[in-house]
Short mmCIF file of C-alpha atoms and ligand atoms in Angstrom, two decimals:
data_model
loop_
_atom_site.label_atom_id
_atom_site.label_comp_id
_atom_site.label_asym_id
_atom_site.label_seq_id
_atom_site.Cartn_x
_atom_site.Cartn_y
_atom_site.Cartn_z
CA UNK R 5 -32.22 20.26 68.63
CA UNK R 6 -31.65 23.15 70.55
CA UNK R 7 -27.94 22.59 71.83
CA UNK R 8 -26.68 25.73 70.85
CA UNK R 9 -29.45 28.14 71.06
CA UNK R 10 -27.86 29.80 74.11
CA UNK R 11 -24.66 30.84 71.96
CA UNK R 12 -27.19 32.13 68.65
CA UNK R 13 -29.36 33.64 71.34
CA UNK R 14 -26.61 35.74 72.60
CA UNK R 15 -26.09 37.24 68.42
CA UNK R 16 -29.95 38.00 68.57
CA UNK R 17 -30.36 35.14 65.30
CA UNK R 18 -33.41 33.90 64.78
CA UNK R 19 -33.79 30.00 64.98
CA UNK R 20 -34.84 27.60 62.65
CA UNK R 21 -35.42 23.67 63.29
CA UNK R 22 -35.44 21.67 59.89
CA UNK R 23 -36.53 18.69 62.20
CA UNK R 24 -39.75 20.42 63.73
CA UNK R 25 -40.96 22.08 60.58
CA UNK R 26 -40.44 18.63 58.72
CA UNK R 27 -42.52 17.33 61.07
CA UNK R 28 -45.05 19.70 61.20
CA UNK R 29 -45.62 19.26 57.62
CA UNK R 30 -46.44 15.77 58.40
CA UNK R 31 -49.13 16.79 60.97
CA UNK R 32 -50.98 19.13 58.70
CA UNK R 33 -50.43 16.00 55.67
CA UNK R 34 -48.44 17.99 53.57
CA UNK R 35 -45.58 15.75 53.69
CA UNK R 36 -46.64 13.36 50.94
CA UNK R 37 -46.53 15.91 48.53
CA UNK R 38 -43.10 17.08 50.10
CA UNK R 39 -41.44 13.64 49.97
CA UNK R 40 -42.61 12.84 46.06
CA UNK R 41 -40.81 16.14 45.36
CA UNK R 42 -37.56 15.02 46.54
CA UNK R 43 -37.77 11.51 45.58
CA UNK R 44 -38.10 13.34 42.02
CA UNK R 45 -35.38 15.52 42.40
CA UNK R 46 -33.30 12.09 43.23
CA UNK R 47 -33.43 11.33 46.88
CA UNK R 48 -33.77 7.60 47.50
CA UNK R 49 -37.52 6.75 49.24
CA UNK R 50 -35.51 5.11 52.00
CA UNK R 51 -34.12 8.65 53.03
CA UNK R 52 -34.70 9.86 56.46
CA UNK R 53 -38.37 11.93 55.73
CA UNK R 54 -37.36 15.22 57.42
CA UNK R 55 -34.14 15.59 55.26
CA UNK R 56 -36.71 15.00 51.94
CA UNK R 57 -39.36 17.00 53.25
CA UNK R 58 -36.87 19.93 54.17
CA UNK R 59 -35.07 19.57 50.81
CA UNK R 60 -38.75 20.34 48.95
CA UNK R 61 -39.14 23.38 51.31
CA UNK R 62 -35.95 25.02 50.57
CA UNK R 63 -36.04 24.28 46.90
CA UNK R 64 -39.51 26.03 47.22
CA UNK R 65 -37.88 28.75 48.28
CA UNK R 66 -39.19 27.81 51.90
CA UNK R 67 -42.80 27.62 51.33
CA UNK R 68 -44.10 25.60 53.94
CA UNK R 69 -47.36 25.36 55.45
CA UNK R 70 -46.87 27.48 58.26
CA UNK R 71 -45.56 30.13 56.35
CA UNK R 72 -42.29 30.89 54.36
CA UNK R 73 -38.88 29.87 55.96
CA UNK R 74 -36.58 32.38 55.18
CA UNK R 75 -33.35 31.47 53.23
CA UNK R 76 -30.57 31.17 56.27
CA UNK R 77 -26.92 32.71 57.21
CA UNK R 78 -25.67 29.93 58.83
CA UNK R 79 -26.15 26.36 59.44
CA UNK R 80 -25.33 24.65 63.16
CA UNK R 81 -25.49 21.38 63.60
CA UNK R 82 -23.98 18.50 66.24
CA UNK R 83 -23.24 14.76 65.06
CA UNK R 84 -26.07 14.09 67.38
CA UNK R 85 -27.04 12.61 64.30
CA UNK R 86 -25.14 11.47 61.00
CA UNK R 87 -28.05 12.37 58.84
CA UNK R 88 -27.59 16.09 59.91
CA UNK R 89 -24.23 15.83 58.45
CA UNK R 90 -25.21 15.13 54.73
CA UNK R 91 -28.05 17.46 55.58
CA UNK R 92 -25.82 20.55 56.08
CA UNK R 93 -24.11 19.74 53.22
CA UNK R 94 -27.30 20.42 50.89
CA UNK R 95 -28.23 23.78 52.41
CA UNK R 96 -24.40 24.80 52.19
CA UNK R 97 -24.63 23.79 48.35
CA UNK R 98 -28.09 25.32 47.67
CA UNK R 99 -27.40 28.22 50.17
CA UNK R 100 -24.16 29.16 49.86
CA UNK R 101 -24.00 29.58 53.66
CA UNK R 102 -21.51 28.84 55.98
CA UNK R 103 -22.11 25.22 57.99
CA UNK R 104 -20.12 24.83 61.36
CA UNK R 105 -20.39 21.22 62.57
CA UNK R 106 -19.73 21.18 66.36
CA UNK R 107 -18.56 17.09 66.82
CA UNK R 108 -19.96 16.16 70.27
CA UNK R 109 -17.82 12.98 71.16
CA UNK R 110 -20.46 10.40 72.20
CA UNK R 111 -20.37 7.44 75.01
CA UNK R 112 -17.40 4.65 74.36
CA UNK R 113 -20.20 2.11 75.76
CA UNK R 114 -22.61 1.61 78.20
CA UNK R 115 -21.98 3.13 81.76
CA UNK R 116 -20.93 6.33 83.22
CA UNK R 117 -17.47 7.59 81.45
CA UNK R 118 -14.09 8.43 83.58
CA UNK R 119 -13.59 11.86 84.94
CA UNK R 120 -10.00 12.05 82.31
CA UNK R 121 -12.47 11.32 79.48
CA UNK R 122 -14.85 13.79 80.28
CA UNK R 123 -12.35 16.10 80.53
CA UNK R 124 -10.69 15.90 77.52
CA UNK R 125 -13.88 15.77 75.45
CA UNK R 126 -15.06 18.97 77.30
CA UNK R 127 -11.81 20.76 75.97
CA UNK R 128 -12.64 20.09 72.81
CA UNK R 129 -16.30 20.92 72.60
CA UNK R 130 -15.10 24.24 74.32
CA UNK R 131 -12.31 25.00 71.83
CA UNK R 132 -15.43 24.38 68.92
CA UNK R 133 -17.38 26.61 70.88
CA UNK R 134 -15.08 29.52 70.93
CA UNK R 135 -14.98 28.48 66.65
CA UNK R 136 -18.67 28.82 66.54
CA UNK R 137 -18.37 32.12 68.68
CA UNK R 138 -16.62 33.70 65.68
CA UNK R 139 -18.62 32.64 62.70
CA UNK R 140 -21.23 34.11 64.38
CA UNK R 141 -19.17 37.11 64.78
CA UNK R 142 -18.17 37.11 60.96
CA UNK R 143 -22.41 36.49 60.27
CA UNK R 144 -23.91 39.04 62.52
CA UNK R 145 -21.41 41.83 62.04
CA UNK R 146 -21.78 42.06 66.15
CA UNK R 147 -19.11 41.49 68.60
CA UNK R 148 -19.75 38.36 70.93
CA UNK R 149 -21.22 39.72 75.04
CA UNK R 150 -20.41 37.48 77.29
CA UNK R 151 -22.78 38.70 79.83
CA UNK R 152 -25.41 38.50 76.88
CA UNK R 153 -24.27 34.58 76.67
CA UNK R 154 -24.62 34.18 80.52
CA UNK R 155 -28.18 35.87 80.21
CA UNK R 156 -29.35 33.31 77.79
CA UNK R 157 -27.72 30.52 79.59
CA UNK R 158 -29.61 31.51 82.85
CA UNK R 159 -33.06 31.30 80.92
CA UNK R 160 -31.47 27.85 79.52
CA UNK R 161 -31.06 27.10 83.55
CA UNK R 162 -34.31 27.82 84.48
CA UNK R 163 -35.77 25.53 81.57
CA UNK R 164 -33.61 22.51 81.64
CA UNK R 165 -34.56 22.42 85.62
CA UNK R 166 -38.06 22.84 84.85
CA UNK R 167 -37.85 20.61 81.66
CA UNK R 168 -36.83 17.21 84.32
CA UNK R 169 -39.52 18.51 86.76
CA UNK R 170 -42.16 18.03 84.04
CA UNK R 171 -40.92 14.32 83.50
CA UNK R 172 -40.89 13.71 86.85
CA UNK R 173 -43.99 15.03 87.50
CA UNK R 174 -45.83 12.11 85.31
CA UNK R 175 -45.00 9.81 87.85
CA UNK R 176 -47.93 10.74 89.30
CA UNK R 177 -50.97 8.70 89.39
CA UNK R 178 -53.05 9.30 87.06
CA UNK R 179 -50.41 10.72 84.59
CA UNK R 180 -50.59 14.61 84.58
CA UNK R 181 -50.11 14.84 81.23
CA UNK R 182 -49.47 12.60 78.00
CA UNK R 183 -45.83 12.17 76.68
CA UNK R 184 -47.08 11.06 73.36
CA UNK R 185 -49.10 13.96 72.52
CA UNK R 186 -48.61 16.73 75.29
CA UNK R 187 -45.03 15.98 75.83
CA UNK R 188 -44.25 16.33 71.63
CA UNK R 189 -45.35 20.36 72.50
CA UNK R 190 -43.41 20.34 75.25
CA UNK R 191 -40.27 19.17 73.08
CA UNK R 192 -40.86 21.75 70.92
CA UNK R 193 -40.86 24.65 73.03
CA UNK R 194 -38.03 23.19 75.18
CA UNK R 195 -35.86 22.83 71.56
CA UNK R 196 -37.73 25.94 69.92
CA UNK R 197 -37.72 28.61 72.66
CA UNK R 198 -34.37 27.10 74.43
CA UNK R 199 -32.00 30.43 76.32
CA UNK R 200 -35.13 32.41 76.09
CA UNK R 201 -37.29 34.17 78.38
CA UNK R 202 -40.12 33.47 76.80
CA UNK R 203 -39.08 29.61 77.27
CA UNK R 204 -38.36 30.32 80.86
CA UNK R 205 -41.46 31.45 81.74
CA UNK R 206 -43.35 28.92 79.60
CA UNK R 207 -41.44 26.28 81.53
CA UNK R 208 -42.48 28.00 85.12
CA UNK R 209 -45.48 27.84 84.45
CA UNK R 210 -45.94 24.19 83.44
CA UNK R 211 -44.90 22.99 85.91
CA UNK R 212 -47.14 25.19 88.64
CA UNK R 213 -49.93 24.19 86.49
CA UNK R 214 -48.66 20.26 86.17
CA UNK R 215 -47.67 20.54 90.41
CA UNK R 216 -51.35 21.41 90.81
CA UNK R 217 -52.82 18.47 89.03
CA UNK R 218 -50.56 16.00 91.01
CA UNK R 219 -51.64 17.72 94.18
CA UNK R 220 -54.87 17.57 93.74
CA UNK R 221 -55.03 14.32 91.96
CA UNK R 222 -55.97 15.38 88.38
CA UNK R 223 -55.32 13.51 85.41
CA UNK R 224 -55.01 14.18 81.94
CA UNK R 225 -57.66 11.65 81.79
CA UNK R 226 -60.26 10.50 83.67
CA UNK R 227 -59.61 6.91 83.10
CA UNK R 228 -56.34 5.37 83.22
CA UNK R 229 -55.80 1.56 82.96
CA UNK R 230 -52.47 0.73 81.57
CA UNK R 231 -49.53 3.04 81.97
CA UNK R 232 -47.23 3.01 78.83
CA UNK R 233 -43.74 3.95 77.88
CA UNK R 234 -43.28 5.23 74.10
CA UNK R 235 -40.01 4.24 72.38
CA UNK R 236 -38.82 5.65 68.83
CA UNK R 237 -40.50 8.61 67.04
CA UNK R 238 -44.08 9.61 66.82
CA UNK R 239 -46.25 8.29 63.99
CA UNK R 240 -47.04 12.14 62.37
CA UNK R 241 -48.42 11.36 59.16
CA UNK R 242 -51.74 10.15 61.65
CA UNK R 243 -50.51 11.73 65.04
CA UNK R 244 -53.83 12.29 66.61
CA UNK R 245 -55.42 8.54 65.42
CA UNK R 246 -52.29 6.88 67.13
CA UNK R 247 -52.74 8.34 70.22
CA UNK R 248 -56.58 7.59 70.05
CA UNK R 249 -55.73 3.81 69.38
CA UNK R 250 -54.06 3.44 72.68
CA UNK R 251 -56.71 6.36 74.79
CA UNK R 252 -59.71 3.75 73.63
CA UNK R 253 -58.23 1.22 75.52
CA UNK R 254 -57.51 3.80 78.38
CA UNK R 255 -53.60 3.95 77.64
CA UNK R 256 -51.64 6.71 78.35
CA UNK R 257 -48.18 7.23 77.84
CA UNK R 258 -46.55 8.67 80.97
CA UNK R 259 -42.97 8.71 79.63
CA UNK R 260 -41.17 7.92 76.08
CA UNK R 261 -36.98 7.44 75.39
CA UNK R 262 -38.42 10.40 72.84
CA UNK R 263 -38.69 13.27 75.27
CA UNK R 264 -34.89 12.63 76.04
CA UNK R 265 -32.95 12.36 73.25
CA UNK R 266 -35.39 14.53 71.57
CA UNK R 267 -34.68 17.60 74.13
CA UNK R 268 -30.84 16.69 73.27
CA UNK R 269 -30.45 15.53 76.87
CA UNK R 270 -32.52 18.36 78.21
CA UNK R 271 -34.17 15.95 80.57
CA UNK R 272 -30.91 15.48 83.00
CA UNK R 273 -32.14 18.67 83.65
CA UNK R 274 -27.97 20.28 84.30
CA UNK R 275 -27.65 23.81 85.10
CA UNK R 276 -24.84 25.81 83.88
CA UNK R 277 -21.99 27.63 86.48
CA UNK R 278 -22.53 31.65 84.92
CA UNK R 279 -19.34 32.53 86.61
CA UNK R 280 -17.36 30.46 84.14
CA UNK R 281 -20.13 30.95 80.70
CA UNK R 282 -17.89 28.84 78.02
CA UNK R 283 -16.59 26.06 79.52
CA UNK R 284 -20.01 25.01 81.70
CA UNK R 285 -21.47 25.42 77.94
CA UNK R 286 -19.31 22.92 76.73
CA UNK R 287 -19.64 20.51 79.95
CA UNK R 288 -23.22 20.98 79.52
CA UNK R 289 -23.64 20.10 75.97
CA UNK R 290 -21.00 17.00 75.87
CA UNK R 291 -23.01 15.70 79.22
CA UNK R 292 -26.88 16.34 77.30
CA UNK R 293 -25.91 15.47 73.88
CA UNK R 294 -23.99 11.75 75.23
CA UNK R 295 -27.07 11.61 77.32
CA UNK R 296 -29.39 12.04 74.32
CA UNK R 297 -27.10 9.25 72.34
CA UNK R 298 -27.33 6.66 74.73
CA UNK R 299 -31.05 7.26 75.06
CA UNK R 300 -30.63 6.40 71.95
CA UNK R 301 -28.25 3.76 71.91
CA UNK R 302 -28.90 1.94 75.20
CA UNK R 303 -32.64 2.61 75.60
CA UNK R 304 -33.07 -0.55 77.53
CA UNK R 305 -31.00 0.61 80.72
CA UNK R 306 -33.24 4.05 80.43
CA UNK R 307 -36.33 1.91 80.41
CA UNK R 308 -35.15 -0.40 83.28
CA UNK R 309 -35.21 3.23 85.20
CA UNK R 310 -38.39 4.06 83.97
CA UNK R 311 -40.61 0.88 84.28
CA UNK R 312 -39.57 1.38 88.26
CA UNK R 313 -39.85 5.17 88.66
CA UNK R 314 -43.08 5.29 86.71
CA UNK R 315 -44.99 2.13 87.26
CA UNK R 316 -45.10 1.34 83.83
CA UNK R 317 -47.64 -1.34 82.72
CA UNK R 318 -46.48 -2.50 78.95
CA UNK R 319 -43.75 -1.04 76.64
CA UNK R 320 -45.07 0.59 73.15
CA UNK R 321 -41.93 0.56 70.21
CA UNK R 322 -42.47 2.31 67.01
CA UNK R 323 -39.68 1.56 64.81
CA UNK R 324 -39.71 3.72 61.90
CA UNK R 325 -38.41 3.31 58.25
CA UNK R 326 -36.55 6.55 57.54
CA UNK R 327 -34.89 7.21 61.16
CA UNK R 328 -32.10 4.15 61.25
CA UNK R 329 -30.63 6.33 64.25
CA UNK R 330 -33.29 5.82 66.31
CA UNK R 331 -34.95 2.56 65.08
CA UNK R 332 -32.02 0.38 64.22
CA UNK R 333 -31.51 -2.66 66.74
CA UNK R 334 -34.46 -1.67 68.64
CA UNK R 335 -35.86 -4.98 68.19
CA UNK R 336 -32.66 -6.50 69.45
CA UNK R 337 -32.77 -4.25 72.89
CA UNK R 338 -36.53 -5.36 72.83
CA UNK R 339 -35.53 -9.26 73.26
CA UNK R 340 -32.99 -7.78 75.75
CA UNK R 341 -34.87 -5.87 78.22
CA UNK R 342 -37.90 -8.66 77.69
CA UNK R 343 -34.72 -11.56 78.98
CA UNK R 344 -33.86 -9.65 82.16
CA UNK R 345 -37.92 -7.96 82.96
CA UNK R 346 -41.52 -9.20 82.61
CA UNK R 347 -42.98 -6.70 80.91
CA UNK R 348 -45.53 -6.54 78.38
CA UNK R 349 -44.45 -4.95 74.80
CA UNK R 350 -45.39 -4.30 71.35
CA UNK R 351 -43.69 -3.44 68.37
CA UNK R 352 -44.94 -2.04 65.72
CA UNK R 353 -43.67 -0.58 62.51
CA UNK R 354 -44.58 3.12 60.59
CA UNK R 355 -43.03 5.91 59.59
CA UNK R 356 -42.86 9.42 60.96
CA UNK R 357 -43.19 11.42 57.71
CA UNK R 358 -44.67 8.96 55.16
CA UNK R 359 -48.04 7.68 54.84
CA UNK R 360 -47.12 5.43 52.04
CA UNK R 361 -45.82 2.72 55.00
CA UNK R 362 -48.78 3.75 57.56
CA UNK R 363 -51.10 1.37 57.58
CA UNK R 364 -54.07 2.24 60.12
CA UNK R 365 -56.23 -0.64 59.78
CA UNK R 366 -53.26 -3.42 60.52
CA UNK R 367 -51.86 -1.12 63.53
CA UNK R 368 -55.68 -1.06 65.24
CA UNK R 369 -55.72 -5.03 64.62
CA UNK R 370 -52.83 -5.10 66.13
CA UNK R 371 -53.00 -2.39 69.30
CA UNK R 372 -56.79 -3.89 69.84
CA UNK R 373 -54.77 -7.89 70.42
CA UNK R 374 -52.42 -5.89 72.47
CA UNK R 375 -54.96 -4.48 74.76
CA UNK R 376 -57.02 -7.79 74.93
CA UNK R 377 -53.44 -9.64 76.18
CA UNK R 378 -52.81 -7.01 78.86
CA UNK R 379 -56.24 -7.37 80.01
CA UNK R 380 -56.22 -11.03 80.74
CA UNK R 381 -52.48 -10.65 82.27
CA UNK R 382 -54.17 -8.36 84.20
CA UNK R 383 -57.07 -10.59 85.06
CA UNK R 384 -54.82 -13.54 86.06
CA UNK R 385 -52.27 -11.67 88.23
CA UNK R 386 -55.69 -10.50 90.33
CA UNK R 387 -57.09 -13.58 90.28
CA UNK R 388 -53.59 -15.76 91.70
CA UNK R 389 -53.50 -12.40 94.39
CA UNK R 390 -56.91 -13.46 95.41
CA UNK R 391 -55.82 -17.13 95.60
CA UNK R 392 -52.85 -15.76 97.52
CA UNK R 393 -54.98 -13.82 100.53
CA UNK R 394 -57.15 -16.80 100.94
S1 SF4 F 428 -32.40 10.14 60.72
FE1 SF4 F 428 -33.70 10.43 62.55
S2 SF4 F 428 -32.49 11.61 64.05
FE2 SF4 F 428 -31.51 11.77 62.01
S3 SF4 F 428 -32.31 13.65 61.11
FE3 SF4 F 428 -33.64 12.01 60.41
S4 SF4 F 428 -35.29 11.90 61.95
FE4 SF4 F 428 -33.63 13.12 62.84
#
């Protein structure tokens, strides 16, 4: 994620995602190939797909498909994740780099946290920041600019604001844009091209163009039946197909727990005070990263918001095999959300990376049923309406 592009941005170091180029070789169906490497080279099958995909890349001296990553300086990474932990650990080994691990204390439960607590946890992400500060120092050779930090975390400003405008903006009806498919290229430029100007001005101008469609009533399709809400990670190894198996039935996804705690809590859409650079960077991060954990954690009470805010027809889950973070217990919060709200869901089960546990045919039987079932729900709620007026 990009949580600390604003600090690398401010060296000049070019930025590289293991998480979107793993992906990516999904997309383009190179990941197959990827995966068998590393399950050769010893990583268990059950191993989250982007580490194993990444680990074939590097050890291919980063051939990928988009071109050759080049060998890094320095690995930065949050506990956002505790994959990215173990990750670190094999580029450090194979690299010889040096790893800094910034440990973003996370939400003690459900519910906003006390002011003492923030507090204290925004001390020390700070006192990690400064640390990061000066490995970058050692890296680069360059001596740290604060103003150069507070010019980076202005373009960071004007994204994150424009980032929750976007998200907002699909509350319109129709949708203005897809969060499945348009919304994953969003994420990517928000993560990619975060404390940039380029970013900035990307951002600006999304949302004049997205402002324009709500105005004037223009959807990102021309039929829309059933508003959905995506929850878990994309299905890339078919990314395109999946999305058609919901568009035939005129689906659209107008929000997904994915474009938060994907965007590392970019979404809450907090702007940093320039006049004091470190420590907003540090309130900023602990506040987007818990955010983007208890997206994670406590999805249900983020789609309780949404299924209000965005007049959401049926809930979509796609549990995957090799993200646990983001899959485990999401059947539990499933039956939990389904005991307290009537809404429609349905759950089904791929992968994000490997094909091998993608199984096209069984999803459309099973999307197709899904459809059929929110049509007749459909039909009977007009039908006990029209029973109603008369
Ligand atoms: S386990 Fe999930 S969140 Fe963690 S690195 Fe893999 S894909 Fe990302």
């Amino acid at each position: 994620m990009g949580s600390f592009n604003e600090v690398l941005a401010a060296f000049d170091l070019p930025v590289v995602f293991p998480e979107i180029n793993s992906l990516q070789t999904a997309v383009r169906k190179s990941a197959h190939e990827l995966l068998g490497k590393a399950e050769d080279y010893g990583y268990s099958p059950d191993i989250c797909g982007y580490v194993k995909a990444d680990v074939a890349v590097q050890l291919d001296r980063g051939n990928h498909p988009t071109g050759r990553i080049p060998k890094p300086g320095i690995a930065v990474l949050t506990n956002a994740c505790n994959t990215y932990i173990k990750w670190a650990e094999f580029w450090e080994r194979l690299h010889g780099i040096p790893v800094v691990t910034i440990d973003v204390p996370g939400p003690r439960g459900p519910g906003p946290a006390s002011r003492s607590e923030l507090e204290n946890d925004r001390r020390y992400l700070e006192g990690q920041i400064r640390e990061l500060i000066s490995a970058c120092e050692a890296v680069t050779g360059k001596r740290f600019d604060i103003d150069r930090l507070r010019e980076t975390m202005g373009h960071a400003n004007v994204l994150s604001s424009a980032w929750k405008r976007v998200i907002e903006l699909n509350r319109s009806r129709p949708a203005v844009f897809n969060a499945l498919t348009d919304g994953t290229v969003f994420l990517g430029v928000a993560n990619g091209f975060r404390g940039t100007a380029a970013g900035a001005q990307y951002f600006q101008r999304l949302v004049e163009e997205l402002e324009h469609k709500a105005a004037n009533g223009i959807g990102t399709t021309e039929d829309e039946r059933y508003r959905l809400v995506f929850v878990g990670v994309p299905c890339y190894p078919i990314f395109r197909r999946f999305n058609e198996m919901f568009s035939e039935h005129s689906g659209v996804y107008v929000n997904s727990t994915y474009l938060w705690f994907a965007s590392g809590g970019a979404n809450r859409g907090f702007e940093y005070e320039l006049a004091r650079p470190i420590e907003s960077l540090a309130e900023g991060v602990l506040l987007n990263v818990r955010s983007a954990m208890e997206s994670m954690f406590y999805q249900d009470l983020m789609l309780e918001q949404m299924l209000e805010n965005y007049a959401v027809d049926a809930i979509v889950y796609h549990p995957i095999k090799s993200c646990r973070t983001v899959s485990t217990g999401l059947a539990d919060a499933r039956g939990a959300l389904g005991g307290r709200r009537d809404v429609p869901s349905l759950f089904i089960e791929s992968d994000m990376m490997d094909r091998r546990v993608v199984s096209e045919a069984q999803m459309k039987n099973r999307i197709d049923a899904f459809f059929d079932g929110l049509a007749s729900r459909r039909m009977r709620a007009r039908s006990s309406e029209g029973r109603t007026v008369q």
